[in-house]
C-alpha cells in the first residue's frame, strides 16, 4: 500500500551471499537459550591420576589429561533435570597447571634457593625435605580456587612462618636460560586451571648467602 508519503524501489537481485558465525567452544548460538550457566569441574579421577603421575616422576607422554566437555556432560547428565528449560549448562573441565619441577613446562621450572637460619643445626637434606613439604601444603587443593593467581611473596611468607627457626631466606630462580630473576614471582592461570607444585628436594638448593651469581641477576 504505497502512498504519496512513502516510496518503494526495487533492490538488487541475483546476489550470492554467505554469512558465517564462528562461536567459541564454550558458547552456543541459540536464540531460545536465555541463561548460560558455566560449570567448572575438577574430577576426582583426574586429580588422583595427576598426583600419582607427579609422585611417580611420569613422563610427558604418560601425563593424564582432564575429561572432555562431552565426558562431563555425560557424567553429570542428571543435573539437566534441575535446570530451567531456558537454561543451558556449559561444562568446563578444569586442568592442573604444574609449577616448578622438571615435569612442568620449561617456562615454569624453577629452583628454590634457601639460606639457613643462623645457628640452625638442621641438616641440608632435612631442610630440603621440609621446604618441599611446606610447598606441597601451600598448594593443597583446598587452598586454591580456579583461575587464582600465584604470588611467590605469599609462598615465601608461608615458608618463613612454618620454618621460622630453620630458614633464614628463600627465593626462587627460573631454570629457563631465556628467563631472568623475578619471572616466577607472579603467575596467572585461566578460569579452567588450578595450580599444583611438582617441585622435588632436588629443586631446593642450600646456599650460605644470596648474591648475583646465585640468583642469576647478572644474567638478566
PDB file of C-alpha atoms in Angstrom:
ATOM      1  CA  UNK A   1       0.000   0.000   0.000  1.00  0.00           C
ATOM      2  CA  UNK A   2       2.202   2.786  -1.299  1.00  0.00           C
ATOM      3  CA  UNK A   3       1.040   6.313  -0.566  1.00  0.00           C
ATOM      4  CA  UNK A   4       2.465   9.654  -1.520  1.00  0.00           C
ATOM      5  CA  UNK A   5       4.323   9.714   1.817  1.00  0.00           C
ATOM      6  CA  UNK A   6       6.362   6.543   1.110  1.00  0.00           C
ATOM      7  CA  UNK A   7       8.277   5.253  -1.857  1.00  0.00           C
ATOM      8  CA  UNK A   8       9.152   1.686  -2.790  1.00  0.00           C
ATOM      9  CA  UNK A   9      12.082   0.855  -5.047  1.00  0.00           C
ATOM     10  CA  UNK A  10      13.346  -2.437  -6.336  1.00  0.00           C
ATOM     11  CA  UNK A  11      16.544  -3.647  -4.703  1.00  0.00           C
ATOM     12  CA  UNK A  12      19.488  -5.605  -6.054  1.00  0.00           C
ATOM     13  CA  UNK A  13      18.937  -9.159  -7.163  1.00  0.00           C
ATOM     14  CA  UNK A  14      20.926 -12.246  -8.204  1.00  0.00           C
ATOM     15  CA  UNK A  15      23.400 -11.792  -5.332  1.00  0.00           C
ATOM     16  CA  UNK A  16      25.437 -14.652  -3.879  1.00  0.00           C
ATOM     17  CA  UNK A  17      25.627 -14.078  -0.149  1.00  0.00           C
ATOM     18  CA  UNK A  18      27.229 -16.178   2.576  1.00  0.00           C
ATOM     19  CA  UNK A  19      27.386 -15.364   6.298  1.00  0.00           C
ATOM     20  CA  UNK A  20      29.462 -17.385   8.753  1.00  0.00           C
ATOM     21  CA  UNK A  21      29.494 -17.019  12.517  1.00  0.00           C
ATOM     22  CA  UNK A  22      32.074 -18.974  14.489  1.00  0.00           C
ATOM     23  CA  UNK A  23      31.230 -19.183  18.188  1.00  0.00           C
ATOM     24  CA  UNK A  24      33.775 -20.199  20.845  1.00  0.00           C
ATOM     25  CA  UNK A  25      33.568 -23.801  22.015  1.00  0.00           C
ATOM     26  CA  UNK A  26      32.046 -22.724  25.345  1.00  0.00           C
ATOM     27  CA  UNK A  27      29.254 -20.648  23.785  1.00  0.00           C
ATOM     28  CA  UNK A  28      26.200 -21.620  21.859  1.00  0.00           C
ATOM     29  CA  UNK A  29      24.235 -19.746  19.223  1.00  0.00           C
ATOM     30  CA  UNK A  30      20.638 -20.419  20.111  1.00  0.00           C
ATOM     31  CA  UNK A  31      18.073 -17.612  20.433  1.00  0.00           C
ATOM     32  CA  UNK A  32      15.891 -19.900  22.562  1.00  0.00           C
ATOM     33  CA  UNK A  33      18.515 -20.149  25.313  1.00  0.00           C
ATOM     34  CA  UNK A  34      18.307 -17.268  27.774  1.00  0.00           C
ATOM     35  CA  UNK A  35      20.728 -18.267  30.559  1.00  0.00           C
ATOM     36  CA  UNK A  36      24.192 -19.737  30.045  1.00  0.00           C
ATOM     37  CA  UNK A  37      25.378 -21.484  33.211  1.00  0.00           C
ATOM     38  CA  UNK A  38      29.133 -22.164  33.265  1.00  0.00           C
ATOM     39  CA  UNK A  39      30.057 -25.196  35.363  1.00  0.00           C
ATOM     40  CA  UNK A  40      33.760 -25.750  36.148  1.00  0.00           C
ATOM     41  CA  UNK A  41      34.582 -29.286  37.274  1.00  0.00           C
ATOM     42  CA  UNK A  42      37.783 -30.861  38.618  1.00  0.00           C
ATOM     43  CA  UNK A  43      37.099 -34.580  38.672  1.00  0.00           C
ATOM     44  CA  UNK A  44      38.494 -36.770  41.442  1.00  0.00           C
ATOM     45  CA  UNK A  45      39.854 -39.309  38.940  1.00  0.00           C
ATOM     46  CA  UNK A  46      41.896 -36.686  37.071  1.00  0.00           C
ATOM     47  CA  UNK A  47      43.073 -35.204  40.384  1.00  0.00           C
ATOM     48  CA  UNK A  48      44.234 -38.614  41.651  1.00  0.00           C
ATOM     49  CA  UNK A  49      45.844 -39.649  38.374  1.00  0.00           C
ATOM     50  CA  UNK A  50      47.846 -36.440  38.012  1.00  0.00           C
ATOM     51  CA  UNK A  51      49.092 -36.509  41.600  1.00  0.00           C
ATOM     52  CA  UNK A  52      50.174 -40.121  41.145  1.00  0.00           C
ATOM     53  CA  UNK A  53      51.882 -39.135  37.889  1.00  0.00           C
ATOM     54  CA  UNK A  54      53.835 -36.397  39.683  1.00  0.00           C
ATOM     55  CA  UNK A  55      54.876 -38.626  42.587  1.00  0.00           C
ATOM     56  CA  UNK A  56      55.998 -41.399  40.214  1.00  0.00           C
ATOM     57  CA  UNK A  57      58.015 -38.935  38.100  1.00  0.00           C
ATOM     58  CA  UNK A  58      55.960 -39.670  35.000  1.00  0.00           C
ATOM     59  CA  UNK A  59      56.894 -38.505  31.536  1.00  0.00           C
ATOM     60  CA  UNK A  60      55.131 -36.092  29.218  1.00  0.00           C
ATOM     61  CA  UNK A  61      53.858 -38.993  27.127  1.00  0.00           C
ATOM     62  CA  UNK A  62      52.062 -40.540  30.132  1.00  0.00           C
ATOM     63  CA  UNK A  63      50.713 -37.310  31.622  1.00  0.00           C
ATOM     64  CA  UNK A  64      46.984 -37.686  32.467  1.00  0.00           C
ATOM     65  CA  UNK A  65      44.573 -35.435  30.631  1.00  0.00           C
ATOM     66  CA  UNK A  66      41.328 -33.993  32.009  1.00  0.00           C
ATOM     67  CA  UNK A  67      37.963 -35.246  30.746  1.00  0.00           C
ATOM     68  CA  UNK A  68      36.397 -33.564  27.751  1.00  0.00           C
ATOM     69  CA  UNK A  69      33.345 -31.329  27.766  1.00  0.00           C
ATOM     70  CA  UNK A  70      31.280 -34.197  26.374  1.00  0.00           C
ATOM     71  CA  UNK A  71      32.576 -36.528  29.089  1.00  0.00           C
ATOM     72  CA  UNK A  72      31.395 -34.125  31.788  1.00  0.00           C
ATOM     73  CA  UNK A  73      28.037 -33.601  30.115  1.00  0.00           C
ATOM     74  CA  UNK A  74      27.521 -37.364  30.026  1.00  0.00           C
ATOM     75  CA  UNK A  75      28.735 -37.973  33.581  1.00  0.00           C
ATOM     76  CA  UNK A  76      26.579 -35.231  35.080  1.00  0.00           C
ATOM     77  CA  UNK A  77      23.626 -35.571  32.719  1.00  0.00           C
ATOM     78  CA  UNK A  78      21.282 -35.971  35.705  1.00  0.00           C
ATOM     79  CA  UNK A  79      21.785 -32.282  36.511  1.00  0.00           C
ATOM     80  CA  UNK A  80      19.925 -31.407  33.327  1.00  0.00           C
ATOM     81  CA  UNK A  81      16.747 -32.346  35.206  1.00  0.00           C
ATOM     82  CA  UNK A  82      17.214 -29.475  37.650  1.00  0.00           C
ATOM     83  CA  UNK A  83      17.701 -26.595  35.233  1.00  0.00           C
ATOM     84  CA  UNK A  84      15.079 -24.353  33.669  1.00  0.00           C
ATOM     85  CA  UNK A  85      14.004 -25.047  30.105  1.00  0.00           C
ATOM     86  CA  UNK A  86      15.615 -21.780  29.006  1.00  0.00           C
ATOM     87  CA  UNK A  87      18.947 -22.612  30.692  1.00  0.00           C
ATOM     88  CA  UNK A  88      21.992 -24.128  29.047  1.00  0.00           C
ATOM     89  CA  UNK A  89      24.722 -25.826  31.092  1.00  0.00           C
ATOM     90  CA  UNK A  90      28.204 -25.260  29.678  1.00  0.00           C
ATOM     91  CA  UNK A  91      30.728 -27.716  31.080  1.00  0.00           C
ATOM     92  CA  UNK A  92      34.353 -26.695  31.608  1.00  0.00           C
ATOM     93  CA  UNK A  93      36.862 -29.428  32.542  1.00  0.00           C
ATOM     94  CA  UNK A  94      39.427 -27.970  34.948  1.00  0.00           C
ATOM     95  CA  UNK A  95      43.067 -28.953  34.462  1.00  0.00           C
ATOM     96  CA  UNK A  96      46.129 -28.527  36.664  1.00  0.00           C
ATOM     97  CA  UNK A  97      48.852 -26.018  35.862  1.00  0.00           C
ATOM     98  CA  UNK A  98      52.081 -27.609  37.019  1.00  0.00           C
ATOM     99  CA  UNK A  99      54.776 -25.391  38.519  1.00  0.00           C
ATOM    100  CA  UNK A 100      58.472 -25.611  39.409  1.00  0.00           C
ATOM    101  CA  UNK A 101      59.534 -29.244  38.847  1.00  0.00           C
ATOM    102  CA  UNK A 102      61.148 -30.846  35.817  1.00  0.00           C
ATOM    103  CA  UNK A 103      57.724 -32.148  34.794  1.00  0.00           C
ATOM    104  CA  UNK A 104      56.416 -28.602  34.402  1.00  0.00           C
ATOM    105  CA  UNK A 105      56.581 -26.628  31.168  1.00  0.00           C
ATOM    106  CA  UNK A 106      60.072 -25.094  30.685  1.00  0.00           C
ATOM    107  CA  UNK A 107      58.807 -21.578  31.384  1.00  0.00           C
ATOM    108  CA  UNK A 108      57.563 -22.579  34.853  1.00  0.00           C
ATOM    109  CA  UNK A 109      60.561 -24.577  36.048  1.00  0.00           C
ATOM    110  CA  UNK A 110      62.357 -23.033  38.975  1.00  0.00           C
ATOM    111  CA  UNK A 111      64.871 -23.653  41.742  1.00  0.00           C
ATOM    112  CA  UNK A 112      64.296 -22.677  45.362  1.00  0.00           C
ATOM    113  CA  UNK A 113      67.382 -21.058  46.845  1.00  0.00           C
ATOM    114  CA  UNK A 114      67.429 -21.263  50.642  1.00  0.00           C
ATOM    115  CA  UNK A 115      69.691 -19.703  53.267  1.00  0.00           C
ATOM    116  CA  UNK A 116      69.697 -21.479  56.638  1.00  0.00           C
ATOM    117  CA  UNK A 117      68.831 -19.559  59.774  1.00  0.00           C
ATOM    118  CA  UNK A 118      71.888 -18.587  61.807  1.00  0.00           C
ATOM    119  CA  UNK A 119      72.616 -21.223  64.436  1.00  0.00           C
ATOM    120  CA  UNK A 120      70.383 -23.877  62.880  1.00  0.00           C
ATOM    121  CA  UNK A 121      71.675 -27.421  63.335  1.00  0.00           C
ATOM    122  CA  UNK A 122      69.238 -28.957  60.853  1.00  0.00           C
ATOM    123  CA  UNK A 123      70.969 -30.784  58.023  1.00  0.00           C
ATOM    124  CA  UNK A 124      70.677 -29.623  54.427  1.00  0.00           C
ATOM    125  CA  UNK A 125      68.766 -32.772  53.436  1.00  0.00           C
ATOM    126  CA  UNK A 126      66.252 -32.201  56.218  1.00  0.00           C
ATOM    127  CA  UNK A 127      65.775 -28.568  55.191  1.00  0.00           C
ATOM    128  CA  UNK A 128      65.195 -29.573  51.578  1.00  0.00           C
ATOM    129  CA  UNK A 129      62.515 -32.070  52.629  1.00  0.00           C
ATOM    130  CA  UNK A 130      60.886 -29.560  54.983  1.00  0.00           C
ATOM    131  CA  UNK A 131      60.768 -26.868  52.300  1.00  0.00           C
ATOM    132  CA  UNK A 132      59.139 -29.252  49.796  1.00  0.00           C
ATOM    133  CA  UNK A 133      56.608 -30.365  52.423  1.00  0.00           C
ATOM    134  CA  UNK A 134      55.739 -26.714  53.101  1.00  0.00           C
ATOM    135  CA  UNK A 135      55.336 -26.005  49.381  1.00  0.00           C
ATOM    136  CA  UNK A 136      53.052 -29.023  48.954  1.00  0.00           C
ATOM    137  CA  UNK A 137      50.931 -27.914  51.915  1.00  0.00           C
ATOM    138  CA  UNK A 138      50.705 -24.410  50.461  1.00  0.00           C
ATOM    139  CA  UNK A 139      49.425 -25.799  47.156  1.00  0.00           C
ATOM    140  CA  UNK A 140      46.866 -28.082  48.801  1.00  0.00           C
ATOM    141  CA  UNK A 141      43.721 -28.209  46.704  1.00  0.00           C
ATOM    142  CA  UNK A 142      41.565 -26.741  49.487  1.00  0.00           C
ATOM    143  CA  UNK A 143      43.692 -23.550  49.474  1.00  0.00           C
ATOM    144  CA  UNK A 144      43.048 -22.602  45.837  1.00  0.00           C
ATOM    145  CA  UNK A 145      40.248 -21.547  43.540  1.00  0.00           C
ATOM    146  CA  UNK A 146      40.048 -21.974  39.796  1.00  0.00           C
ATOM    147  CA  UNK A 147      41.750 -19.102  37.972  1.00  0.00           C
ATOM    148  CA  UNK A 148      43.511 -17.777  41.090  1.00  0.00           C
ATOM    149  CA  UNK A 149      46.927 -16.162  40.532  1.00  0.00           C
ATOM    150  CA  UNK A 150      50.133 -17.255  42.233  1.00  0.00           C
ATOM    151  CA  UNK A 151      52.406 -14.785  44.043  1.00  0.00           C
ATOM    152  CA  UNK A 152      55.769 -16.030  45.245  1.00  0.00           C
ATOM    153  CA  UNK A 153      55.898 -13.471  48.061  1.00  0.00           C
ATOM    154  CA  UNK A 154      52.906 -15.202  49.664  1.00  0.00           C
ATOM    155  CA  UNK A 155      54.572 -18.608  49.350  1.00  0.00           C
ATOM    156  CA  UNK A 156      57.821 -17.239  50.788  1.00  0.00           C
ATOM    157  CA  UNK A 157      55.939 -15.719  53.730  1.00  0.00           C
ATOM    158  CA  UNK A 158      54.295 -19.085  54.399  1.00  0.00           C
ATOM    159  CA  UNK A 159      57.629 -20.935  54.316  1.00  0.00           C
ATOM    160  CA  UNK A 160      59.158 -18.382  56.679  1.00  0.00           C
ATOM    161  CA  UNK A 161      56.219 -18.776  59.041  1.00  0.00           C
ATOM    162  CA  UNK A 162      56.304 -22.581  59.085  1.00  0.00           C
ATOM    163  CA  UNK A 163      60.119 -22.901  59.123  1.00  0.00           C
ATOM    164  CA  UNK A 164      60.958 -19.763  61.093  1.00  0.00           C
ATOM    165  CA  UNK A 165      63.782 -21.400  63.070  1.00  0.00           C
ATOM    166  CA  UNK A 166      65.225 -23.243  60.078  1.00  0.00           C
ATOM    167  CA  UNK A 167      65.013 -20.994  57.001  1.00  0.00           C
ATOM    168  CA  UNK A 168      66.520 -17.532  57.001  1.00  0.00           C
ATOM    169  CA  UNK A 169      65.743 -16.590  53.393  1.00  0.00           C
ATOM    170  CA  UNK A 170      64.109 -18.260  50.400  1.00  0.00           C
ATOM    171  CA  UNK A 171      63.848 -17.090  46.792  1.00  0.00           C
ATOM    172  CA  UNK A 172      63.029 -18.754  43.516  1.00  0.00           C
ATOM    173  CA  UNK A 173      65.096 -18.534  40.351  1.00  0.00           C
ATOM    174  CA  UNK A 174      63.952 -19.680  36.886  1.00  0.00           C
ATOM    175  CA  UNK A 175      65.748 -22.554  35.187  1.00  0.00           C
ATOM    176  CA  UNK A 176      64.885 -21.352  31.692  1.00  0.00           C
ATOM    177  CA  UNK A 177      68.005 -19.878  30.120  1.00  0.00           C
ATOM    178  CA  UNK A 178      65.931 -17.138  28.483  1.00  0.00           C
ATOM    179  CA  UNK A 179      64.271 -16.099  31.752  1.00  0.00           C
ATOM    180  CA  UNK A 180      65.544 -13.713  34.397  1.00  0.00           C
ATOM    181  CA  UNK A 181      65.238 -13.390  38.144  1.00  0.00           C
ATOM    182  CA  UNK A 182      61.717 -12.413  39.152  1.00  0.00           C
ATOM    183  CA  UNK A 183      59.890 -14.005  36.218  1.00  0.00           C
ATOM    184  CA  UNK A 184      58.320 -16.614  38.522  1.00  0.00           C
ATOM    185  CA  UNK A 185      57.224 -14.147  41.201  1.00  0.00           C
ATOM    186  CA  UNK A 186      53.746 -13.826  39.690  1.00  0.00           C
ATOM    187  CA  UNK A 187      51.976 -16.454  37.576  1.00  0.00           C
ATOM    188  CA  UNK A 188      48.396 -16.294  36.371  1.00  0.00           C
ATOM    189  CA  UNK A 189      46.148 -19.046  35.099  1.00  0.00           C
ATOM    190  CA  UNK A 190      42.914 -19.324  33.181  1.00  0.00           C
ATOM    191  CA  UNK A 191      39.483 -19.793  34.704  1.00  0.00           C
ATOM    192  CA  UNK A 192      39.647 -23.521  33.929  1.00  0.00           C
ATOM    193  CA  UNK A 193      43.059 -24.048  35.571  1.00  0.00           C
ATOM    194  CA  UNK A 194      44.356 -24.535  39.094  1.00  0.00           C
ATOM    195  CA  UNK A 195      47.951 -24.675  40.345  1.00  0.00           C
ATOM    196  CA  UNK A 196      49.861 -27.661  41.660  1.00  0.00           C
ATOM    197  CA  UNK A 197      53.534 -27.978  42.573  1.00  0.00           C
ATOM    198  CA  UNK A 198      55.851 -30.535  41.043  1.00  0.00           C
ATOM    199  CA  UNK A 199      58.938 -29.452  42.990  1.00  0.00           C
ATOM    200  CA  UNK A 200      61.219 -32.093  44.496  1.00  0.00           C
ATOM    201  CA  UNK A 201      64.063 -31.989  47.003  1.00  0.00           C
ATOM    202  CA  UNK A 202      66.493 -31.724  44.099  1.00  0.00           C
ATOM    203  CA  UNK A 203      64.839 -28.397  43.219  1.00  0.00           C
ATOM    204  CA  UNK A 204      65.917 -26.898  46.562  1.00  0.00           C
ATOM    205  CA  UNK A 205      69.453 -25.504  46.838  1.00  0.00           C
ATOM    206  CA  UNK A 206      71.002 -24.588  50.189  1.00  0.00           C
ATOM    207  CA  UNK A 207      73.490 -21.699  49.968  1.00  0.00           C
ATOM    208  CA  UNK A 208      75.434 -19.746  52.604  1.00  0.00           C
ATOM    209  CA  UNK A 209      74.225 -16.381  51.260  1.00  0.00           C
ATOM    210  CA  UNK A 210      72.401 -14.746  48.371  1.00  0.00           C
ATOM    211  CA  UNK A 211      74.401 -12.985  45.680  1.00  0.00           C
ATOM    212  CA  UNK A 212      74.078 -12.067  41.995  1.00  0.00           C
ATOM    213  CA  UNK A 213      75.713 -15.283  40.858  1.00  0.00           C
ATOM    214  CA  UNK A 214      73.352 -17.483  42.880  1.00  0.00           C
ATOM    215  CA  UNK A 215      70.259 -15.546  41.879  1.00  0.00           C
ATOM    216  CA  UNK A 216      71.251 -15.212  38.240  1.00  0.00           C
ATOM    217  CA  UNK A 217      70.653 -11.461  38.300  1.00  0.00           C
ATOM    218  CA  UNK A 218      73.793 -10.795  36.326  1.00  0.00           C
ATOM    219  CA  UNK A 219      72.411 -12.997  33.538  1.00  0.00           C
ATOM    220  CA  UNK A 220      69.254 -10.896  33.232  1.00  0.00           C
TER     221      UNK A 220
END
